[in-house]
Short mmCIF file of C-alpha atoms and ligand atoms in Angstrom, two decimals:
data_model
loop_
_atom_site.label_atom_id
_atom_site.label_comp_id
_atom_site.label_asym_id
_atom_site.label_seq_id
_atom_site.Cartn_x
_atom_site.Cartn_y
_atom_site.Cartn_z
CA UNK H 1 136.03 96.32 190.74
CA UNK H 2 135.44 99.80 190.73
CA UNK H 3 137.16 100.56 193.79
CA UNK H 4 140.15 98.48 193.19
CA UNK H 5 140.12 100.75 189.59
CA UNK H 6 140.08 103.63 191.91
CA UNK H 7 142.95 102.22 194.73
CA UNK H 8 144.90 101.68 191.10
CA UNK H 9 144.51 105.00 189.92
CA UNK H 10 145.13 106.41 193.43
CA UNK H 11 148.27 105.07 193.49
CA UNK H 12 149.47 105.82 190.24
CA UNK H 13 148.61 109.53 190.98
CA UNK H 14 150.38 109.54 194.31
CA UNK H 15 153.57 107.98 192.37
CA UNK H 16 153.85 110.58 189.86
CA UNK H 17 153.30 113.89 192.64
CA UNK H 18 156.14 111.94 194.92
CA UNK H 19 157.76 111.88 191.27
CA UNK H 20 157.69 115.72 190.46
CA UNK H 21 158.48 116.22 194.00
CA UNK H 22 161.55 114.68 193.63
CA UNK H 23 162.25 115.98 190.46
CA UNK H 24 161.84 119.27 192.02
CA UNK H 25 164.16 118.52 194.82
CA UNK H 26 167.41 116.70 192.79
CA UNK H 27 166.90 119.89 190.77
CA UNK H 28 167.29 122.24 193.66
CA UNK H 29 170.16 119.65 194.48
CA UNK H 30 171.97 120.89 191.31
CA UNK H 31 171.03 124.58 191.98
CA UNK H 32 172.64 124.19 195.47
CA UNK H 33 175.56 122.92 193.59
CA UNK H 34 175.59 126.20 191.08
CA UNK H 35 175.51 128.52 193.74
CA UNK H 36 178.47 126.85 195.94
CA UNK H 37 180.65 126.89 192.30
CA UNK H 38 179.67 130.73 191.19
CA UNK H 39 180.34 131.91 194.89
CA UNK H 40 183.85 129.93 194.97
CA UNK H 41 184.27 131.40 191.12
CA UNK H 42 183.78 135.02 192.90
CA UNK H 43 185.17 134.22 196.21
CA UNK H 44 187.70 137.25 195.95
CA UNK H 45 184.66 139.85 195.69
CA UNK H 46 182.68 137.76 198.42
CA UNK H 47 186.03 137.69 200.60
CA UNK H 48 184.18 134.11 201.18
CA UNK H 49 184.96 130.74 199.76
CA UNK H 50 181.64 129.04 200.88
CA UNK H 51 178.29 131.04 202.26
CA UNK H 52 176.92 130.32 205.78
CA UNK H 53 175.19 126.52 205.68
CA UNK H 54 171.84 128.15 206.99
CA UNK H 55 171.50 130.26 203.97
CA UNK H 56 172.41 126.92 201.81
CA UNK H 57 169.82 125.30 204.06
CA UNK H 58 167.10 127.92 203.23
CA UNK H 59 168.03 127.79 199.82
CA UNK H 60 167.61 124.26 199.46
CA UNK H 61 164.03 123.84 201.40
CA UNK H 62 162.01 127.21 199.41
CA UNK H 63 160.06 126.02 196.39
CA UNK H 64 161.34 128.22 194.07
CA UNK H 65 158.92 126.50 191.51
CA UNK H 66 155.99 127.36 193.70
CA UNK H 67 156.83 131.03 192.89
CA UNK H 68 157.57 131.27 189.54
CA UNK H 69 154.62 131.69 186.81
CA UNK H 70 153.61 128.27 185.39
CA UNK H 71 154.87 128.36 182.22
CA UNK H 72 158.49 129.08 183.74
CA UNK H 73 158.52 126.41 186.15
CA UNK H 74 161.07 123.76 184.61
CA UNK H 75 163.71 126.59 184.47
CA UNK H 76 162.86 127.16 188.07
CA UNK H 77 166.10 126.11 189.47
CA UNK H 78 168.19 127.02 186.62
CA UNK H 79 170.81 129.31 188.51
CA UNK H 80 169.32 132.50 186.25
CA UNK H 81 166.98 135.16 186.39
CA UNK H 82 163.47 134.74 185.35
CA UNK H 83 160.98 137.00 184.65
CA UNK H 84 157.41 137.08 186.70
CA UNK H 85 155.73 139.60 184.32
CA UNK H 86 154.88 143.54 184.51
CA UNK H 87 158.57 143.81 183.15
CA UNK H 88 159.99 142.15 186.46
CA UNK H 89 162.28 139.63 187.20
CA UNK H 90 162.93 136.47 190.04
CA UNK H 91 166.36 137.22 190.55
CA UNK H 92 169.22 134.56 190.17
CA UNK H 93 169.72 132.00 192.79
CA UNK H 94 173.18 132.67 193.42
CA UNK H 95 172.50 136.65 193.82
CA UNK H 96 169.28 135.91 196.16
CA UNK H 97 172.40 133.57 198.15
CA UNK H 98 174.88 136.06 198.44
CA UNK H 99 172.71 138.85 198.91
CA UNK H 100 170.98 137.06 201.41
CA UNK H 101 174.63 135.97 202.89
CA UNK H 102 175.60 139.80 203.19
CA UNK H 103 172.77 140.34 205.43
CA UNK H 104 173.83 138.11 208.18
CA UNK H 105 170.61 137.03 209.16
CA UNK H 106 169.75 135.97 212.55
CA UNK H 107 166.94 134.08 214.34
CA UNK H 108 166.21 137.29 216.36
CA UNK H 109 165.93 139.79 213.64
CA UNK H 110 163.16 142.16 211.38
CA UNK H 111 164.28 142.39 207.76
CA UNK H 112 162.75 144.56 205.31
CA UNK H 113 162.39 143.97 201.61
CA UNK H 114 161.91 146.72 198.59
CA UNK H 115 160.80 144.75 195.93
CA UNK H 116 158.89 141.95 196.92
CA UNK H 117 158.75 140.68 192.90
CA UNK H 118 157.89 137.04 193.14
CA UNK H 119 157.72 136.48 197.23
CA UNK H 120 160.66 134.15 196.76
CA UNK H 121 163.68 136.48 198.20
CA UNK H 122 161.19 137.21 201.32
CA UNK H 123 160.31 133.31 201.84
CA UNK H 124 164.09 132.40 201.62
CA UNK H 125 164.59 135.09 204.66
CA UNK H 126 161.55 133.83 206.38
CA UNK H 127 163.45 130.58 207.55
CA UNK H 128 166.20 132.68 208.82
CA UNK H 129 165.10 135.28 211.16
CA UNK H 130 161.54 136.11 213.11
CA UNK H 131 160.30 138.65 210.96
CA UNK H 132 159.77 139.80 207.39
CA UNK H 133 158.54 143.09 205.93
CA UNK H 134 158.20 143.24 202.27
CA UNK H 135 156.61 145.88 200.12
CA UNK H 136 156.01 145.95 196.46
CA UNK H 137 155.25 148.90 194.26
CA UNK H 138 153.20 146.83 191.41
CA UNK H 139 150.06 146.00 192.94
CA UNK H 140 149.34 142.61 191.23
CA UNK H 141 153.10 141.21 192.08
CA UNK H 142 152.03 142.35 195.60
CA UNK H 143 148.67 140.67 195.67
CA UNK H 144 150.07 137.48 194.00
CA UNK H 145 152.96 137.03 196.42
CA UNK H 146 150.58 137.47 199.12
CA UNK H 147 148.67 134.92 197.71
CA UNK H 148 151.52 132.39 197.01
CA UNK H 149 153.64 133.06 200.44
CA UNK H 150 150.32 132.20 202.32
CA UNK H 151 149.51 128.83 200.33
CA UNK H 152 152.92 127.87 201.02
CA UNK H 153 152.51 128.49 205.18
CA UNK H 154 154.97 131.23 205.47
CA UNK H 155 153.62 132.99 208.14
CA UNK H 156 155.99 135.61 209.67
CA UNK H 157 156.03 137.86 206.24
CA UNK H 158 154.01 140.71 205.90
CA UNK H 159 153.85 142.46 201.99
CA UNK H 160 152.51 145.40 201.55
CA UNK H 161 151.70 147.74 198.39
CA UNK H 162 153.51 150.80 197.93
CA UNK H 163 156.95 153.06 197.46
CA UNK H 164 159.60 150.98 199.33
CA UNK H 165 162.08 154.41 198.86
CA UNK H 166 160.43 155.27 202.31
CA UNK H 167 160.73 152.01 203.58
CA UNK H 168 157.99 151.07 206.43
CA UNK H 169 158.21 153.34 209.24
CA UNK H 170 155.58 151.57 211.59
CA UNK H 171 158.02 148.54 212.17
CA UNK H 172 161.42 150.20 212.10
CA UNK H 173 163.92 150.07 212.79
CA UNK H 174 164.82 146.97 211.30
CA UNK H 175 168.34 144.56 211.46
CA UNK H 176 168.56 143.83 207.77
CA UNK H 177 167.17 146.23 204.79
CA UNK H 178 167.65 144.52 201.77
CA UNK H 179 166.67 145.96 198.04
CA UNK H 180 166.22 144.28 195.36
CA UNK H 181 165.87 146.64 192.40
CA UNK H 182 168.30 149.74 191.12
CA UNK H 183 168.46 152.61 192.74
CA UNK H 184 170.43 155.70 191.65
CA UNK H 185 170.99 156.50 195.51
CA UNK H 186 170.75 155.06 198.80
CA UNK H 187 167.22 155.91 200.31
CA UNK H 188 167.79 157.95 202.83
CA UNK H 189 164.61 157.24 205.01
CA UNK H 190 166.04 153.22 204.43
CA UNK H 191 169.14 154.59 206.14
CA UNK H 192 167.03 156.16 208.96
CA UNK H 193 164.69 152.78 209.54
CA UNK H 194 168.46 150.94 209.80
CA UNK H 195 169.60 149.52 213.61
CA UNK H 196 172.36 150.75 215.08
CA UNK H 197 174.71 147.29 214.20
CA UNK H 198 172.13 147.22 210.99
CA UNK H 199 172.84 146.39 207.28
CA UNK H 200 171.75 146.99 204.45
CA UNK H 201 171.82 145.61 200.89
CA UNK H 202 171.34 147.19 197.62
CA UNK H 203 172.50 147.64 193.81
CA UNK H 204 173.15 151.48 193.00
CA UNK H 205 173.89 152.57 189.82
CA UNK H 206 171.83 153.76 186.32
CA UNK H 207 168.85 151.99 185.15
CA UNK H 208 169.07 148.64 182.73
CA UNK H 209 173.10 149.33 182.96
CA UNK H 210 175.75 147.05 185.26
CA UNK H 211 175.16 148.47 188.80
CA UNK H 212 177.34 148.19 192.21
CA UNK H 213 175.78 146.00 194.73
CA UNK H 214 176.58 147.88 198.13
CA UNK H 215 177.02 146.58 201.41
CA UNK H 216 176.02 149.35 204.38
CA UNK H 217 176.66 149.02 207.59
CA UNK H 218 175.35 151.15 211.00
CA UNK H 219 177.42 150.69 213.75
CA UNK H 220 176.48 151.35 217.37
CA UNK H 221 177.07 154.96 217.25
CA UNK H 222 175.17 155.82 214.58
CA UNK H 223 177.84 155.88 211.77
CA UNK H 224 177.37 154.60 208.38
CA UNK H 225 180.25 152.48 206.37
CA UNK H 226 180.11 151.50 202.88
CA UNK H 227 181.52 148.44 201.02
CA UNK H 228 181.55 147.70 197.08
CA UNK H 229 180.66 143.97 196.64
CA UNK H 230 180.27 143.37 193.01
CA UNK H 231 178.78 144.07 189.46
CA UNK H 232 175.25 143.69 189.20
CA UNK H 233 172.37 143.77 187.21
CA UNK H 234 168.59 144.85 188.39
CA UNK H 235 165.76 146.36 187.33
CA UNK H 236 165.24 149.72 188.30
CA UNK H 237 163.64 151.14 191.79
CA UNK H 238 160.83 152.98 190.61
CA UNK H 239 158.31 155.36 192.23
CA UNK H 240 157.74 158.75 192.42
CA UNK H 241 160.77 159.33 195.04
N1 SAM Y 301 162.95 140.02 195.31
C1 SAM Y 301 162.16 139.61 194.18
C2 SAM Y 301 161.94 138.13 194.14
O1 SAM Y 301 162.45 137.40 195.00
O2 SAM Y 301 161.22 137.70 193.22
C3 SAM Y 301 162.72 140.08 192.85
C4 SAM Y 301 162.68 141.53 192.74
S1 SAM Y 301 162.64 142.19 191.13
C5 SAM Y 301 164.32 142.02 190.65
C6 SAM Y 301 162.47 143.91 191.61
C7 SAM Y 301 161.10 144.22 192.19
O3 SAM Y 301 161.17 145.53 192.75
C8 SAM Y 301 160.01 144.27 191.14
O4 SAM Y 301 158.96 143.43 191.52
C9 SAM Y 301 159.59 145.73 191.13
O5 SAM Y 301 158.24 145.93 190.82
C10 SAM Y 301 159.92 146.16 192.54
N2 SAM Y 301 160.10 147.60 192.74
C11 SAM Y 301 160.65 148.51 191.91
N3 SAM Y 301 160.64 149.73 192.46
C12 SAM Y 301 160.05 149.59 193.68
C13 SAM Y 301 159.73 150.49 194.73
N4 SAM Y 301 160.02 151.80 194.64
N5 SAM Y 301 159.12 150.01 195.83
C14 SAM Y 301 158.83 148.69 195.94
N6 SAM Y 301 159.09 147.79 194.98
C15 SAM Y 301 159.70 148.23 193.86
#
């Protein structure tokens, strides 16, 4: 009797995680379905009707719940921003898309990330290239991504704790340099750490107000090109820079 009670209740248990799984999953579903509509809506900034179907992909497969705080977890795949506390957000889904779109990421390449925030930007490039360096200024976002990105088994992304203004000079020079907060200029040491073919993402403008999100590119000589993509709103880059 008392194992058959405990088969039962086994069973019942395993329905109801397949259940929130699945939840999870027709949720990311509509997500998926948000992102395609906002980046046809913006298609003439984007010069894009429909972002590369690996990006998609790696959009559809990254838990976003898994990264968000608890209490913020049915909203996870709402297509907004979210915050993750210390006065930081998650950013949109559609943003972490495009932005991740701009980047052109390959198998073969080493992205960096300023602004780690939740892990979930850095776990979304994890599944498209070999290598991911991501540092984060608040210590405790730093030491809970860490935490979360290794529970989940992503295990080519390295975070580390400090200014990302002077990005990470031990493993440049890197493909993709992506930045996810506001800076009033382009970093010039992020510049420097850039490939030759590089390119690099980031919002530039004030603090708390709309902000352009710029799209650099290195070519092979050396020479840096810059394209406005669209309005944007971040947080600020902060630091002592
Ligand atoms: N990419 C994050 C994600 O997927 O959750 C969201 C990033 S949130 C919009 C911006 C992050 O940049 C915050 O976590 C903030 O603490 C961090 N940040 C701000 N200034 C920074 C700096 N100078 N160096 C590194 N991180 C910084």
């Amino acid at each position: 009797m008392f194992h058959l009670i405990r088969i039962l209740s086994l069973l019942l248990f395993s329905s109801v995680v397949l259940t929130a799984e699945e939840d999870y999953a027709l949720k990311r579903e509509n997500m998926i379905r948000a992102i395609e509509t906002d980046v046809v809506a913006t298609s003439i900034y984007l010069d894009k009707k429909a972002l590369d179907p690996r990006v998609m992909e790696a959009m559809n497969t990254v838990p976003r719940h898994a990264l968000v705080p608890i209490r913020y977890r049915s909203k996870a795949y709402l297509n907004r921003p979210l915050p993750i506390g210390y006065g930081q957000t998650i950013s949109q889904p559609y943003i972490v898309a495009i932005m991740t779109d701009l980047l052109n990421p390959q198998p073969e390449h080493k992205v960096l990330e300023v602004g780690t925030g939740s892990g979930y930007q850095a776990a979304i490039f994890s599944r498209l290239v070999q290598q991911v360096y991501t540092i984060e200024i608040i210590e405790e976002l730093g030491m809970r991504a860490t935490k979360d990105l290794a529970e989940l088994g992503y295990d080519n992304i390295q975070v580390r704790i400090s200014d990302g203004y002077y990005g990470w000079e031990q493993h440049a020079p890197f493909d993709g340099v992506i930045v996810t907060a506001a800076a009033s200029h382009v970093p010039p040491p992020l510049i420097q750490q850039l490939k030759p073919g590089g390119r690099m993402i980031i919002p530039v403008g004030s603090s708390f107000l709309t902000q352009q999100l710029l799209l650099i590119v290195k070519d092979d000589e050396g020479n840096v090109t810059t394209r406005q993509i669209l309005p944007v709103r971040f947080v600020p880059l902060t630091g002592s820079h």
